[in-house]
Amino acid sequence: QVQLVESGGGSVQAGGSLRLSCAASGYTYAANCMAWFRQAPGKEREAVASIYTGDDSTYVADSVKGRFTISQDNAKKTVYLQMNSLKPEDTAKYYCAVPGYARTCGRWWPNDREYYHWGQGTQVTVSS
């Protein structure tokens, strides 16, 4: 059974940093695409970043480029989202997700309908 467990959320002031973690189990972690999404109340889910665990290649949304970094630890089967210079508009619930079968991340990566397994999410609140 696929399990994705996010952690690391919290409340910070603008300009602060947080590191989110997504621990994966129950599927072939290596050589797969994993992504972070976020959703604020009343807004659509937004793709944040993705990483292909086979070669550490990444995609990052323009809205967070230069501030957020995605990385992974193969031994721990964990993907991280380092968030720096946080802004109030980054406030949202953050989710990690993987597709239903092993695939590389590509131009499809921001499409949430391409992902089958989702974690329960972790809340990030940034105050001004």
PDB file of C-alpha atoms in Angstrom:
ATOM      1  CA  GLN A   1       0.000   0.000   0.000  1.00  0.00           C
ATOM      2  CA  VAL A   2       1.424   3.323  -1.057  1.00  0.00           C
ATOM      3  CA  GLN A   3       1.920   5.773   1.784  1.00  0.00           C
ATOM      4  CA  LEU A   4       3.107   9.350   1.563  1.00  0.00           C
ATOM      5  CA  VAL A   5       3.545  11.155   4.854  1.00  0.00           C
ATOM      6  CA  GLU A   6       4.295  14.863   4.893  1.00  0.00           C
ATOM      7  CA  SER A   7       5.802  16.710   7.831  1.00  0.00           C
ATOM      8  CA  GLY A   8       7.584  19.941   8.635  1.00  0.00           C
ATOM      9  CA  GLY A   9       4.804  22.462   8.218  1.00  0.00           C
ATOM     10  CA  GLY A  10       4.187  25.221  10.706  1.00  0.00           C
ATOM     11  CA  SER A  11       3.764  28.938  11.236  1.00  0.00           C
ATOM     12  CA  VAL A  12       6.525  31.387  10.360  1.00  0.00           C
ATOM     13  CA  GLN A  13       6.905  35.074   9.719  1.00  0.00           C
ATOM     14  CA  ALA A  14       7.489  36.448   6.261  1.00  0.00           C
ATOM     15  CA  GLY A  15      11.089  35.990   5.240  1.00  0.00           C
ATOM     16  CA  GLY A  16      11.461  32.819   7.266  1.00  0.00           C
ATOM     17  CA  SER A  17      12.200  29.274   6.152  1.00  0.00           C
ATOM     18  CA  LEU A  18      10.707  25.816   6.509  1.00  0.00           C
ATOM     19  CA  ARG A  19      11.687  22.413   5.221  1.00  0.00           C
ATOM     20  CA  LEU A  20       8.939  19.986   4.363  1.00  0.00           C
ATOM     21  CA  SER A  21       9.513  16.241   4.161  1.00  0.00           C
ATOM     22  CA  CYS A  22       7.574  13.543   2.372  1.00  0.00           C
ATOM     23  CA  ALA A  23       8.376  10.003   3.466  1.00  0.00           C
ATOM     24  CA  ALA A  24       7.346   7.384   0.920  1.00  0.00           C
ATOM     25  CA  SER A  25       6.651   3.686   1.296  1.00  0.00           C
ATOM     26  CA  GLY A  26       4.774   0.859  -0.371  1.00  0.00           C
ATOM     27  CA  TYR A  27       5.999   1.343  -3.931  1.00  0.00           C
ATOM     28  CA  THR A  28       9.181   1.456  -5.977  1.00  0.00           C
ATOM     29  CA  TYR A  29      10.586   4.764  -4.827  1.00  0.00           C
ATOM     30  CA  ALA A  30      13.587   4.773  -7.140  1.00  0.00           C
ATOM     31  CA  ALA A  31      13.109   6.060 -10.682  1.00  0.00           C
ATOM     32  CA  ASN A  32       9.808   7.793 -10.207  1.00  0.00           C
ATOM     33  CA  CYS A  33       8.446  11.294 -10.272  1.00  0.00           C
ATOM     34  CA  MET A  34       7.325  12.908  -7.035  1.00  0.00           C
ATOM     35  CA  ALA A  35       5.809  16.358  -6.785  1.00  0.00           C
ATOM     36  CA  TRP A  36       4.764  18.931  -4.238  1.00  0.00           C
ATOM     37  CA  PHE A  37       1.471  20.745  -4.641  1.00  0.00           C
ATOM     38  CA  ARG A  38      -0.220  23.323  -2.480  1.00  0.00           C
ATOM     39  CA  GLN A  39      -3.749  24.511  -1.998  1.00  0.00           C
ATOM     40  CA  ALA A  40      -4.928  27.617  -0.217  1.00  0.00           C
ATOM     41  CA  PRO A  41      -8.535  28.025   0.942  1.00  0.00           C
ATOM     42  CA  GLY A  42     -10.787  28.959  -1.954  1.00  0.00           C
ATOM     43  CA  LYS A  43      -8.046  28.457  -4.524  1.00  0.00           C
ATOM     44  CA  GLU A  44      -7.176  25.724  -6.983  1.00  0.00           C
ATOM     45  CA  ARG A  45      -4.418  23.270  -6.236  1.00  0.00           C
ATOM     46  CA  GLU A  46      -1.097  24.573  -7.540  1.00  0.00           C
ATOM     47  CA  ALA A  47       1.984  22.610  -8.584  1.00  0.00           C
ATOM     48  CA  VAL A  48       5.097  23.723  -6.724  1.00  0.00           C
ATOM     49  CA  ALA A  49       7.987  21.448  -7.682  1.00  0.00           C
ATOM     50  CA  SER A  50       8.824  17.952  -8.825  1.00  0.00           C
ATOM     51  CA  ILE A  51      11.817  15.648  -8.802  1.00  0.00           C
ATOM     52  CA  TYR A  52      12.663  12.479 -10.672  1.00  0.00           C
ATOM     53  CA  THR A  53      14.254  10.187  -8.099  1.00  0.00           C
ATOM     54  CA  GLY A  54      16.193   8.353 -10.801  1.00  0.00           C
ATOM     55  CA  ASP A  55      18.539  11.241 -11.584  1.00  0.00           C
ATOM     56  CA  ASP A  56      17.530  14.122  -9.281  1.00  0.00           C
ATOM     57  CA  SER A  57      16.289  16.231 -12.176  1.00  0.00           C
ATOM     58  CA  THR A  58      13.839  18.841 -10.979  1.00  0.00           C
ATOM     59  CA  TYR A  59      11.139  21.244 -12.075  1.00  0.00           C
ATOM     60  CA  VAL A  60      10.139  24.282 -10.039  1.00  0.00           C
ATOM     61  CA  ALA A  61       7.143  26.529 -10.593  1.00  0.00           C
ATOM     62  CA  ASP A  62       7.893  30.106 -11.592  1.00  0.00           C
ATOM     63  CA  SER A  63       5.975  31.389  -8.570  1.00  0.00           C
ATOM     64  CA  VAL A  64       8.549  29.895  -6.182  1.00  0.00           C
ATOM     65  CA  LYS A  65      11.662  29.710  -8.340  1.00  0.00           C
ATOM     66  CA  GLY A  66      14.711  31.026  -6.539  1.00  0.00           C
ATOM     67  CA  ARG A  67      13.068  30.534  -3.138  1.00  0.00           C
ATOM     68  CA  PHE A  68      12.069  26.854  -3.020  1.00  0.00           C
ATOM     69  CA  THR A  69      14.300  23.854  -3.666  1.00  0.00           C
ATOM     70  CA  ILE A  70      13.242  20.224  -4.039  1.00  0.00           C
ATOM     71  CA  SER A  71      15.638  17.409  -3.194  1.00  0.00           C
ATOM     72  CA  GLN A  72      15.552  13.803  -2.152  1.00  0.00           C
ATOM     73  CA  ASP A  73      17.326  11.135  -0.116  1.00  0.00           C
ATOM     74  CA  ASN A  74      17.136   7.765  -1.805  1.00  0.00           C
ATOM     75  CA  ALA A  75      18.284   5.867   1.287  1.00  0.00           C
ATOM     76  CA  LYS A  76      15.497   7.403   3.373  1.00  0.00           C
ATOM     77  CA  LYS A  77      12.950   7.359   0.529  1.00  0.00           C
ATOM     78  CA  THR A  78      12.154  10.920   1.392  1.00  0.00           C
ATOM     79  CA  VAL A  79      11.656  14.018  -0.731  1.00  0.00           C
ATOM     80  CA  TYR A  80      12.202  17.475   0.727  1.00  0.00           C
ATOM     81  CA  LEU A  81      10.955  20.932  -0.087  1.00  0.00           C
ATOM     82  CA  GLN A  82      13.200  23.657   1.283  1.00  0.00           C
ATOM     83  CA  MET A  83      11.271  26.896   1.406  1.00  0.00           C
ATOM     84  CA  ASN A  84      13.157  30.134   1.950  1.00  0.00           C
ATOM     85  CA  SER A  85      12.099  33.787   1.886  1.00  0.00           C
ATOM     86  CA  LEU A  86       8.546  32.758   2.617  1.00  0.00           C
ATOM     87  CA  LYS A  87       5.751  35.158   1.778  1.00  0.00           C
ATOM     88  CA  PRO A  88       2.181  35.362   3.111  1.00  0.00           C
ATOM     89  CA  GLU A  89       0.968  34.165  -0.299  1.00  0.00           C
ATOM     90  CA  ASP A  90       2.816  30.885   0.308  1.00  0.00           C
ATOM     91  CA  THR A  91       0.265  30.073   2.998  1.00  0.00           C
ATOM     92  CA  ALA A  92      -1.427  26.821   2.005  1.00  0.00           C
ATOM     93  CA  LYS A  93      -1.650  23.150   2.733  1.00  0.00           C
ATOM     94  CA  TYR A  94       1.216  21.367   1.019  1.00  0.00           C
ATOM     95  CA  TYR A  95       0.855  17.877  -0.410  1.00  0.00           C
ATOM     96  CA  CYS A  96       3.251  15.409  -1.976  1.00  0.00           C
ATOM     97  CA  ALA A  97       2.058  13.119  -4.737  1.00  0.00           C
ATOM     98  CA  VAL A  98       3.238  10.362  -7.052  1.00  0.00           C
ATOM     99  CA  PRO A  99       1.779   8.971 -10.266  1.00  0.00           C
ATOM    100  CA  GLY A 100       0.102   5.579 -10.418  1.00  0.00           C
ATOM    101  CA  TYR A 101       3.083   4.062 -12.234  1.00  0.00           C
ATOM    102  CA  ALA A 102       6.797   4.767 -12.403  1.00  0.00           C
ATOM    103  CA  ARG A 103       7.579   7.511 -14.875  1.00  0.00           C
ATOM    104  CA  THR A 104       9.948  10.379 -15.382  1.00  0.00           C
ATOM    105  CA  CYS A 105       8.791  13.901 -14.655  1.00  0.00           C
ATOM    106  CA  GLY A 106       8.052  15.756 -17.857  1.00  0.00           C
ATOM    107  CA  ARG A 107       6.011  18.642 -19.136  1.00  0.00           C
ATOM    108  CA  TRP A 108       2.983  16.917 -17.622  1.00  0.00           C
ATOM    109  CA  TRP A 109       4.280  17.355 -14.085  1.00  0.00           C
ATOM    110  CA  PRO A 110       2.110  20.332 -13.038  1.00  0.00           C
ATOM    111  CA  ASN A 111      -1.113  18.483 -13.924  1.00  0.00           C
ATOM    112  CA  ASP A 112      -2.540  17.145 -10.673  1.00  0.00           C
ATOM    113  CA  ARG A 113      -4.722  14.669 -12.562  1.00  0.00           C
ATOM    114  CA  GLU A 114      -1.566  12.771 -13.512  1.00  0.00           C
ATOM    115  CA  TYR A 115      -0.962  11.836  -9.871  1.00  0.00           C
ATOM    116  CA  TYR A 116      -2.672   8.912  -8.221  1.00  0.00           C
ATOM    117  CA  HIS A 117      -1.298   8.778  -4.675  1.00  0.00           C
ATOM    118  CA  TRP A 118      -1.397  11.741  -2.320  1.00  0.00           C
ATOM    119  CA  GLY A 119      -0.311  12.417   1.216  1.00  0.00           C
ATOM    120  CA  GLN A 120      -2.538  13.945   3.858  1.00  0.00           C
ATOM    121  CA  GLY A 121      -0.854  17.332   3.617  1.00  0.00           C
ATOM    122  CA  THR A 122       0.951  19.644   5.996  1.00  0.00           C
ATOM    123  CA  GLN A 123      -0.122  23.203   6.737  1.00  0.00           C
ATOM    124  CA  VAL A 124       2.197  26.148   6.134  1.00  0.00           C
ATOM    125  CA  THR A 125       1.151  29.544   7.449  1.00  0.00           C
ATOM    126  CA  VAL A 126       3.209  32.652   6.753  1.00  0.00           C
ATOM    127  CA  SER A 127       2.346  35.844   8.613  1.00  0.00           C
ATOM    128  CA  SER A 128       3.316  39.340   7.522  1.00  0.00           C
TER     129      SER A 128
END
